[in-house]
Tab-separated table of C-alpha atoms in Angstrom:
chain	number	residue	atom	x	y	z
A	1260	UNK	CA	-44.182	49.701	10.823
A	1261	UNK	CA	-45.231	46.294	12.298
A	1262	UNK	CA	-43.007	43.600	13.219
A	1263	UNK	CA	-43.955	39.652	11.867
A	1264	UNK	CA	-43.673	41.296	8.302
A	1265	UNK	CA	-41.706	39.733	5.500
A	1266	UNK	CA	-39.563	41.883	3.638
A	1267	UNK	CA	-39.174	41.961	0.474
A	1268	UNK	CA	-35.438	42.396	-1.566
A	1269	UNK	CA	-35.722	45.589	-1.923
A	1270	UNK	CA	-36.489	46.360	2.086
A	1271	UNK	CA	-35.638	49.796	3.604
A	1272	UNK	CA	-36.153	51.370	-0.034
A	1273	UNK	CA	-38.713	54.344	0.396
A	1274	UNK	CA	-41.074	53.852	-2.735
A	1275	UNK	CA	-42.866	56.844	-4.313
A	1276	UNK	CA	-46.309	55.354	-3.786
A	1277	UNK	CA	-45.327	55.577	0.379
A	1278	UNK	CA	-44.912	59.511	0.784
A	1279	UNK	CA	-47.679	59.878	3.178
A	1280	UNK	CA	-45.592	57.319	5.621
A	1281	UNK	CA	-42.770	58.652	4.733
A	1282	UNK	CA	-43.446	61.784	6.865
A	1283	UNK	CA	-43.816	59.578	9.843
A	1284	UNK	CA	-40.231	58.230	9.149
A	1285	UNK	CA	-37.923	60.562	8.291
A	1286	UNK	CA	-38.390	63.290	11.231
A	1287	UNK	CA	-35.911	62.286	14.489
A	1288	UNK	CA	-37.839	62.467	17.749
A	1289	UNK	CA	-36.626	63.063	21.633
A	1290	UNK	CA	-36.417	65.539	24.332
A	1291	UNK	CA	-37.302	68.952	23.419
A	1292	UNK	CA	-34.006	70.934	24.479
A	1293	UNK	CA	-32.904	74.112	23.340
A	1294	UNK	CA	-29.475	75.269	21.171
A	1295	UNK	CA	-27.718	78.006	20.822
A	1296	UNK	CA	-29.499	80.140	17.426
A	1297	UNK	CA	-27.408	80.628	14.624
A	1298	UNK	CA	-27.039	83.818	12.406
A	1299	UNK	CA	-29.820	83.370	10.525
A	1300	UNK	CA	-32.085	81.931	13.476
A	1301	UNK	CA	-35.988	81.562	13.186
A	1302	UNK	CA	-36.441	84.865	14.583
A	1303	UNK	CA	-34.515	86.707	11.411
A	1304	UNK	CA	-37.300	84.888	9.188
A	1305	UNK	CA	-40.719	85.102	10.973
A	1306	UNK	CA	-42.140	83.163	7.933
A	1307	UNK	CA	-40.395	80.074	8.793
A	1308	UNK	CA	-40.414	80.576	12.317
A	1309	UNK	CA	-42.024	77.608	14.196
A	1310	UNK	CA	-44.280	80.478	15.963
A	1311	UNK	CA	-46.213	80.722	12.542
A	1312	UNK	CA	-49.975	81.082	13.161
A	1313	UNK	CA	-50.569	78.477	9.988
A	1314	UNK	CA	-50.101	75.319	13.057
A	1315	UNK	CA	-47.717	73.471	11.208
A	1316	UNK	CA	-44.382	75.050	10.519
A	1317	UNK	CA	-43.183	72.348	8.161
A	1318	UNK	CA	-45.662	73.429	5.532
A	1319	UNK	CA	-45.560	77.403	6.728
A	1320	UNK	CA	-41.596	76.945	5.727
A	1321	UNK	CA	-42.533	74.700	2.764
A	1322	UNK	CA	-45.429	76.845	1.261
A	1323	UNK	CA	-46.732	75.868	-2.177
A	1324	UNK	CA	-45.076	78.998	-3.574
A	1325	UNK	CA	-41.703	77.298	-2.061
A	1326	UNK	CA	-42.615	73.455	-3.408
A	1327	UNK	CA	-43.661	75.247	-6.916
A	1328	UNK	CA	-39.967	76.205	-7.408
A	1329	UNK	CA	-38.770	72.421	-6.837
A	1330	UNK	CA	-41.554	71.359	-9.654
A	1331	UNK	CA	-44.027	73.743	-11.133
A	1332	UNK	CA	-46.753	70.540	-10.954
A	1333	UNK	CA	-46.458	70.126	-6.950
A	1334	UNK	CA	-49.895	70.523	-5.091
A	1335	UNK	CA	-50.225	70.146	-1.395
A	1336	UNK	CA	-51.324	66.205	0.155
A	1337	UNK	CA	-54.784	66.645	1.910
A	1338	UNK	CA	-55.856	65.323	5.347
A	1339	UNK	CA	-51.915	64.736	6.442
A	1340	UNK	CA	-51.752	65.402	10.035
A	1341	UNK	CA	-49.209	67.924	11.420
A	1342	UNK	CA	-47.150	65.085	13.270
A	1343	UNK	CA	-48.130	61.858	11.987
A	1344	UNK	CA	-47.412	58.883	13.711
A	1345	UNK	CA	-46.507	60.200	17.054
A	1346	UNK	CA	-43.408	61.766	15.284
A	1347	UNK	CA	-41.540	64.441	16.937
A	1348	UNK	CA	-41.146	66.405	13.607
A	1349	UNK	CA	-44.127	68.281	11.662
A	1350	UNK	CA	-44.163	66.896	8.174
A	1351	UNK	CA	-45.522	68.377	5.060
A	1352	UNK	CA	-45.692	66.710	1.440
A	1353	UNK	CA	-46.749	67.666	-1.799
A	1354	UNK	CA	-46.859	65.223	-4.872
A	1355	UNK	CA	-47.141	66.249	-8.222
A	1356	UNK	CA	-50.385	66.635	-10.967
A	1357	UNK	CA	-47.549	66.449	-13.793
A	1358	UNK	CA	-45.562	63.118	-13.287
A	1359	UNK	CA	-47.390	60.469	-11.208
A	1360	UNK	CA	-45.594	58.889	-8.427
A	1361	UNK	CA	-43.446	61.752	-7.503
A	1362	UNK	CA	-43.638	63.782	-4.201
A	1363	UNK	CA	-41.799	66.447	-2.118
A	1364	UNK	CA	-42.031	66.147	1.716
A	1365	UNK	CA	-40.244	67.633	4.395
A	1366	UNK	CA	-40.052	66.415	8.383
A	1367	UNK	CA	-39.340	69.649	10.523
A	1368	UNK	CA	-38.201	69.233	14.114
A	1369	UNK	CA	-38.627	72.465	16.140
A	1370	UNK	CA	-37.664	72.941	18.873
A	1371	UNK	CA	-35.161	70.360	18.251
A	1372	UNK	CA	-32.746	68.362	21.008
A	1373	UNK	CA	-29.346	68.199	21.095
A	1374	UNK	CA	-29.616	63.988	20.302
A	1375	UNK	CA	-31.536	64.908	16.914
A	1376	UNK	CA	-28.993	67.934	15.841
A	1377	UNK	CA	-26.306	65.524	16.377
A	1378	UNK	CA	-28.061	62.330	14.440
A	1379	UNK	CA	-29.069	64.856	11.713
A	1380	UNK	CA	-25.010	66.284	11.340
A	1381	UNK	CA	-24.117	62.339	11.268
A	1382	UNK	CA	-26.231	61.235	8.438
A	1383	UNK	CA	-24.793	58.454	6.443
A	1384	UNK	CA	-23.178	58.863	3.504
A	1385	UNK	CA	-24.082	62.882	3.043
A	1386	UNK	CA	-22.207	65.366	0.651
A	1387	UNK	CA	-22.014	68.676	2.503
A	1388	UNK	CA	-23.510	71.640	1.404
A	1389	UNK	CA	-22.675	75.270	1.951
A	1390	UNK	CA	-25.054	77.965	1.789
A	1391	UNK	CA	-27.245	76.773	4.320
A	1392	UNK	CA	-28.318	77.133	8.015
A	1393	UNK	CA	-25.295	75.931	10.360
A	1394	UNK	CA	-25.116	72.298	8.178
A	1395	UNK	CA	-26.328	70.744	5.539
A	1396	UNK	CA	-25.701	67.722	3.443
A	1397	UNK	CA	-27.182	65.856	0.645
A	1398	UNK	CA	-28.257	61.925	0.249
A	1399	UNK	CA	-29.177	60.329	-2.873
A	1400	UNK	CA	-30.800	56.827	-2.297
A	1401	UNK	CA	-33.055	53.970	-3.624
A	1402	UNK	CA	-33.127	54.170	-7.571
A	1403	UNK	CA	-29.510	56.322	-7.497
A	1404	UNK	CA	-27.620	53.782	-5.214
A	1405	UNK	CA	-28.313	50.439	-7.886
A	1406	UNK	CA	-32.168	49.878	-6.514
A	1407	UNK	CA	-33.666	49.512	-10.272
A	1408	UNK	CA	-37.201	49.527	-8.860
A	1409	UNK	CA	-37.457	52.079	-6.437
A	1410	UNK	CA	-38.017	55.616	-6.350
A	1411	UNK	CA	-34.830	58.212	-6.253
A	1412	UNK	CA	-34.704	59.310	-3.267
A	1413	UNK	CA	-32.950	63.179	-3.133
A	1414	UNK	CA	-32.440	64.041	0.166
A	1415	UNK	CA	-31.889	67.229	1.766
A	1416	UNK	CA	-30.381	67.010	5.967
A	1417	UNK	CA	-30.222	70.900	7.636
A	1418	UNK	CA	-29.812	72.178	10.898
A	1419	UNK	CA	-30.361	75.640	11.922
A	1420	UNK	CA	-29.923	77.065	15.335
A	1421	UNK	CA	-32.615	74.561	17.559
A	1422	UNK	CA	-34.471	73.022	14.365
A	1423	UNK	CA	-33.235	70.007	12.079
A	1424	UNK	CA	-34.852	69.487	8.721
A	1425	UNK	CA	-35.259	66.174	6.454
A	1426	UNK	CA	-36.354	68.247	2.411
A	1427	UNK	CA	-36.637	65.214	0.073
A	1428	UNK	CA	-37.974	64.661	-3.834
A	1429	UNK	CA	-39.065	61.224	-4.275
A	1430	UNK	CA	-39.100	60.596	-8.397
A	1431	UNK	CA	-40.346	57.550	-10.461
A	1432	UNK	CA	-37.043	55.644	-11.678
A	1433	UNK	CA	-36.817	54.487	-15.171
A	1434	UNK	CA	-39.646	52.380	-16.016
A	1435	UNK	CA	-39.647	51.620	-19.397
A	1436	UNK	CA	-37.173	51.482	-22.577
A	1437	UNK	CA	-36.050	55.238	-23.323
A	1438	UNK	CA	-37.537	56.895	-20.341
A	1439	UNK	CA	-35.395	60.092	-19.105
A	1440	UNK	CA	-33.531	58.637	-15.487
A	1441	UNK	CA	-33.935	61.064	-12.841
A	1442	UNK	CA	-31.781	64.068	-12.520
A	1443	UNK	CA	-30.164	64.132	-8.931
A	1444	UNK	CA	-27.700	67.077	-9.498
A	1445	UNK	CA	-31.232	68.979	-10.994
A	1446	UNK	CA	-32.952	68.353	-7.745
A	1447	UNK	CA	-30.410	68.555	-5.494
A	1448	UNK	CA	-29.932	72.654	-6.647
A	1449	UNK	CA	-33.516	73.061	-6.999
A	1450	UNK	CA	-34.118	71.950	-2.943
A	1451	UNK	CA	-31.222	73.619	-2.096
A	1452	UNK	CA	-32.632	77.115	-3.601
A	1453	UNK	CA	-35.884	76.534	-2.536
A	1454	UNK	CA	-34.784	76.559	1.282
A	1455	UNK	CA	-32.502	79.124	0.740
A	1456	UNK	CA	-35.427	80.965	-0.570
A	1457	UNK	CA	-37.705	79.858	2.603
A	1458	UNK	CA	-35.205	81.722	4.744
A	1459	UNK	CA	-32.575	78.928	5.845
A	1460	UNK	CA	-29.737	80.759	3.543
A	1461	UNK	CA	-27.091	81.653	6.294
A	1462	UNK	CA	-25.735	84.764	3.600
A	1463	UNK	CA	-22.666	82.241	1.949
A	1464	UNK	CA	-22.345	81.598	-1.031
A	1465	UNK	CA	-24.728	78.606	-2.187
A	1466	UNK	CA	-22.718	75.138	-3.141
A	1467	UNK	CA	-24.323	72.126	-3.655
A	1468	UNK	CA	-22.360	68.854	-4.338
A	1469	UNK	CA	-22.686	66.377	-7.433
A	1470	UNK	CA	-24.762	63.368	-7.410
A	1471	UNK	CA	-22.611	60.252	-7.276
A	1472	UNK	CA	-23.086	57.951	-10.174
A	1473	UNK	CA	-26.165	55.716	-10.842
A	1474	UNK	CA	-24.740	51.960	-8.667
A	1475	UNK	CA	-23.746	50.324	-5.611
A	1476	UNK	CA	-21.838	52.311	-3.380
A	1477	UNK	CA	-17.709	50.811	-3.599
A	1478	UNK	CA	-17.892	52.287	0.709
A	1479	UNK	CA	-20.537	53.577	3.194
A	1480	UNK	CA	-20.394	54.701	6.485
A	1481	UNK	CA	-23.677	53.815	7.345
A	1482	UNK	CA	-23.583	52.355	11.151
A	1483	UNK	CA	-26.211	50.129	9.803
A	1484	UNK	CA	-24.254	48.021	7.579
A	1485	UNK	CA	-21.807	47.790	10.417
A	1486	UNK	CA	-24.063	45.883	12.335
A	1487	UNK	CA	-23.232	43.094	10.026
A	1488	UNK	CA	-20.296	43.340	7.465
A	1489	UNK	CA	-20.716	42.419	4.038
A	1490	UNK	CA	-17.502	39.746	4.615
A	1491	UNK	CA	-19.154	38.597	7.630
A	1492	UNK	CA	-22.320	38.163	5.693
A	1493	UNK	CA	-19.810	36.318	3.309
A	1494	UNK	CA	-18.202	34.212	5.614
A	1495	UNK	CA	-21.285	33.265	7.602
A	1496	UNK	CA	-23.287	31.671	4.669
A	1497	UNK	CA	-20.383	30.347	3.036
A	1498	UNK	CA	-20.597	32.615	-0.289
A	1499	UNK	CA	-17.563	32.624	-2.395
A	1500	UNK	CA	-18.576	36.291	-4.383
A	1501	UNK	CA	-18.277	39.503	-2.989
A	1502	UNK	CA	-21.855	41.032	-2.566
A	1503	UNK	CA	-23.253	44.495	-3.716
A	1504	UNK	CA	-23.690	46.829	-0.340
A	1505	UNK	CA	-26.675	48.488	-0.539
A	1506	UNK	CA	-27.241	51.239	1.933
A	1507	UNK	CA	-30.580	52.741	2.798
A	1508	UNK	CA	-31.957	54.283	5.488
A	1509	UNK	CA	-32.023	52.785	8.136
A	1510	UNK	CA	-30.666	49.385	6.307
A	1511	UNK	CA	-28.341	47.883	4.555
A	1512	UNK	CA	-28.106	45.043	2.098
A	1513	UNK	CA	-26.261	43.058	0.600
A	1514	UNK	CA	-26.955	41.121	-2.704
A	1515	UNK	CA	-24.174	38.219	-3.958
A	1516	UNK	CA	-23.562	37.667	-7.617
A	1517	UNK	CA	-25.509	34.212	-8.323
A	1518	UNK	CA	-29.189	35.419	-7.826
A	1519	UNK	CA	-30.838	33.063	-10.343
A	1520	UNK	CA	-28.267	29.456	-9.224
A	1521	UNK	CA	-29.555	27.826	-6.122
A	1522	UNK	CA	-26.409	28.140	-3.698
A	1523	UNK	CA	-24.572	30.596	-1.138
A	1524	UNK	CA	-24.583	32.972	-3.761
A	1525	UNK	CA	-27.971	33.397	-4.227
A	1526	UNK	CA	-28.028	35.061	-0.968
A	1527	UNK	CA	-29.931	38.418	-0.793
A	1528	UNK	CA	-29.216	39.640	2.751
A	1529	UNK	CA	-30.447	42.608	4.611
A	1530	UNK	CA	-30.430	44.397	7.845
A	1531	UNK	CA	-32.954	46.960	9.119
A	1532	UNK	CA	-32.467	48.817	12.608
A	1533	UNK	CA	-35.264	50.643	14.394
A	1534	UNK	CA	-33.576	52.335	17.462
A	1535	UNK	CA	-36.182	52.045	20.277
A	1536	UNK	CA	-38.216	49.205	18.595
A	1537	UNK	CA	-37.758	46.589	20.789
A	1538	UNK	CA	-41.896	46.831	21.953
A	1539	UNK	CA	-42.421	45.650	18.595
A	1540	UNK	CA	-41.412	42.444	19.535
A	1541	UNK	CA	-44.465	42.074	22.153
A	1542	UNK	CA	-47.811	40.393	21.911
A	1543	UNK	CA	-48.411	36.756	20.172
A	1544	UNK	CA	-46.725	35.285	17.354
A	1545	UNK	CA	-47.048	34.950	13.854
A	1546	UNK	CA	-49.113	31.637	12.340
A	1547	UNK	CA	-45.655	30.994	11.238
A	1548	UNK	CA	-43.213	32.104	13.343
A	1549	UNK	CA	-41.481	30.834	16.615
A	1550	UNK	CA	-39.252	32.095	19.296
A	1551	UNK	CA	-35.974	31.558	19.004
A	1552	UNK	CA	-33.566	31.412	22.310
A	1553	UNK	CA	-29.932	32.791	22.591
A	1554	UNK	CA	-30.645	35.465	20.526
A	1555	UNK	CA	-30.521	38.811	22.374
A	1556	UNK	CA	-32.893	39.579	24.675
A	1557	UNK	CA	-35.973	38.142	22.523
A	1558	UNK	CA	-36.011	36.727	19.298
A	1559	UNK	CA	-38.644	35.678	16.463
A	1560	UNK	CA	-37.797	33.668	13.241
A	1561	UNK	CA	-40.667	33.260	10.344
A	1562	UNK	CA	-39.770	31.347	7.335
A	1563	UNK	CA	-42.003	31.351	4.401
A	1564	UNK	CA	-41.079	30.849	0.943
A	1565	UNK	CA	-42.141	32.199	-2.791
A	1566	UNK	CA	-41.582	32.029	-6.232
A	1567	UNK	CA	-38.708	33.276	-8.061
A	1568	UNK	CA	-39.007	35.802	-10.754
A	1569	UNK	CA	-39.022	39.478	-11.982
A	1570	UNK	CA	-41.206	40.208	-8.636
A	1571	UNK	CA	-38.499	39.225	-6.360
A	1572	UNK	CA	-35.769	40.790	-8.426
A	1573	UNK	CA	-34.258	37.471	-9.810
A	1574	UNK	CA	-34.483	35.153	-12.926
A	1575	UNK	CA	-37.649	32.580	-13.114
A	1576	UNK	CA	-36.275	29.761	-11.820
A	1577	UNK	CA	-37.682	26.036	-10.732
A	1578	UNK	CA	-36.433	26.781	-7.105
A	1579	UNK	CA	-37.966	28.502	-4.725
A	1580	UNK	CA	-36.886	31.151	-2.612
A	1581	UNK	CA	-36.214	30.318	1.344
A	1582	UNK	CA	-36.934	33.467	2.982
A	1583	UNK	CA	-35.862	33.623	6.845
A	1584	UNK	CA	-36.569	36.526	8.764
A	1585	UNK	CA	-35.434	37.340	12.252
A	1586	UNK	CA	-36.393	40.116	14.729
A	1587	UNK	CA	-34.320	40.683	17.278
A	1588	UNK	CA	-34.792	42.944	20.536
A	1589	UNK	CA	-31.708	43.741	22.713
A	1590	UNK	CA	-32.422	46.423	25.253
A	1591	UNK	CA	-34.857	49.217	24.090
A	1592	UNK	CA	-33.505	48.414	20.202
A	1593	UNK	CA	-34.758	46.179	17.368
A	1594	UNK	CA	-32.603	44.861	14.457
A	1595	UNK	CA	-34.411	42.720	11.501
A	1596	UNK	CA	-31.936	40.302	9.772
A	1597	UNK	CA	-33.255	38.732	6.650
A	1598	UNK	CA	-31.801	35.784	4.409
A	1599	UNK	CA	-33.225	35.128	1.590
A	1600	UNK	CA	-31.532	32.274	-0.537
A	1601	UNK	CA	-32.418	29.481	-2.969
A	1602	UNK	CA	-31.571	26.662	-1.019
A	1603	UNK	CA	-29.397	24.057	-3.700
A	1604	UNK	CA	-29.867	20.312	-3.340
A	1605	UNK	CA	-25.508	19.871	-2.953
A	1606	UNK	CA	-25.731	22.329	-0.513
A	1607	UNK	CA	-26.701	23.732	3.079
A	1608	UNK	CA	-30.371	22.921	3.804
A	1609	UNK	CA	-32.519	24.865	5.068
A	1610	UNK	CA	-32.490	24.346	8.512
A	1611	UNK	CA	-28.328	24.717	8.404
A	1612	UNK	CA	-28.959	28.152	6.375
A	1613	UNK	CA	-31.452	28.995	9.669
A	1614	UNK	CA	-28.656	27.635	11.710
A	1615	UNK	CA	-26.056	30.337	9.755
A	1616	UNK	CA	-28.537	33.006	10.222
A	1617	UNK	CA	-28.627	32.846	13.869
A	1618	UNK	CA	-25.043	32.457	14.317
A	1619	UNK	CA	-24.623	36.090	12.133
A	1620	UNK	CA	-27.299	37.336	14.110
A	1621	UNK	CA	-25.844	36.326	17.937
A	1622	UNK	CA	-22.571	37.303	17.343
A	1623	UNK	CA	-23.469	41.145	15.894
A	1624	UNK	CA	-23.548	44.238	17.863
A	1625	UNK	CA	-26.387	46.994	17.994
């Protein structure tokens, strides 16, 4: 990901059209230290061992045989590279012959550090599973947490012994009139008994949680949205509704309940944190973008502005939308705050909505 970008409303969503970077993103990276093995360590399944002589473990654990039982029309993504990106994890995907747009991947970190078995056992919002490795847990973003555009994200978190595991189907969401939503209890059972069948069954029973219902979230415990509170979001901008929280990973966001009347309450808000992105921030500046003091430890605001409508997730509408974005570095961390609001004639202008944004920004934690 580059910095100076402009996100769009539905930021931090994983779309099915990105699997390829999507194995970049969902592996964790650090030091390469050892854990204790569990019962069912690497060494009890030599075909999923990271000692495999296939060179990439992710797809020696995730074989087409393995992908096949997840969806019969999965075929393996040529050209990926073992560890793209400079991950730390070996990523494998797959996407499928029978339903373009959908895709199985799967981020394997081996030899794994304690820092990445601990992020891994802490991921946001996951419904535990049993059956598998030492943990396990299930996630069930984009189209399944109120995203109407965006793929539905079923995600599979493990950890087994030294290794941590990220085993996600990415499927089209509705798109038109009578089209079958996706089935997140369906998937979740089918990953779940595909990587029990790879070898990471620890000889319990198998039980997999039920997909929450299609919407918002009502609570999250994703440290993300802490960063800035939906009533602080609220309070800062002067809305008077209570927004939509929208959790993703690695963001949050926050949508209020006037989208299509120029006002507060127009105010589509989100948050994106890249730990260690703060070198993101370096080299020259946007066309339009400036520096902005008093802001952590370096700070760059662009505003642009576009044209309401469908694309933007809002009515068609004579305003346009203000769209502020702010990158923010404080020690070896980046945080991207973005406003994006029709700015109302009898209300704050633009520069006091800026003004609002950098007051959210100075005052929040990361």
């Amino acid at each position: 990901m580059r910095a100076h970008r402009i996100l769009l409303p539905r930021a931090g969503v994983v779309l099915v059209g990105t699997l390829a970077l999507l194995l970049a993103g969902c592996g964790q990276s650090g030091p390469t230290t050892s854990s204790s093995s569990s019962s069912s360590s690497s060494a009890d399944n030599p075909a999923s061992s990271s000692s495999s002589s296939g060179g990439n473990p992710a797809c020696d654990l995730i074989t087409p045989a393995i992908a096949a039982k997840v969806d019969p029309g999965q075929v393996p993504m040529s050209n990926s590279p073992a560890r793209p990106g400079g991950s730390g994890a070996y990523g494998c995907g797959y996407y499928s012959r029978s339903v373009k747009g959908n895709g199985l991947s799967v981020a394997l970190t081996t030899p794994a550090s304690a820092a990445d078995i601990a992020a891994a056992k802490k991921t946001p919002d996951c419904a535990p599973v049993t059956g598998i490795g030492d943990f396990a847990c299930f996630q069930w973003t984009g189209y399944f947490r109120g995203e109407p555009s965006a793929s539905a994200n079923t995600i599979l978190m493990a950890v087994r012994g030294n290794e941590s595991l990220d085993f996600r189907y990415l499927a089209m969401p509705p798109m038109d009139a009578g089209t079958p939503a996706p089935d997140g209890n369906a998937t979740a059972r089918a990953l779940s008994q595909a990587l029990v069948d790879a070898g990471w069954g620890n000889g319990s029973a198998l039980s997999v949680p039920s997909a929450p219902a299609v919407g918002p979230q009502a609570s999250t415990n994703n440290p993300v949205c802490a960063i800035a509170t939906a009533d602080a979001v609220k309070q800062a901008f002067g809305a008077t509704t209570t927004p939509e929280t929208l959790p993703g990973e690695g963001s949050c966001r926050y949508t209020f309940g006037a989208l299509g009347t120029p006002g507060p309450d127009s105010l589509i808000f989100s948050i994106e944190y890249h730990q260690g992105g703060a070198s993101m921030l370096t080299g020259a500046l946007p066309p339009d973008g400036q520096s902005i003091e008093g802001v952590g430890d370096k700070a760059i605001l662009v505003t642009r502005s576009e044209a309401a409508g469908p694309k933007s997730l809002r009515p068609v509408g004579d305003v346009p939308i203000t769209i502020l974005m702010l990158e923010v570095a404080k020690g070896q961390n980046m945080a991207i705050f973005v406003a994006q609001v029709l700015i109302s004639p009898t209300g704050p202008t633009a520069d006091q909505t800026k003004d609002q944004l950098l007051g959210l920004a100075r005052n929040s934690s990361f």
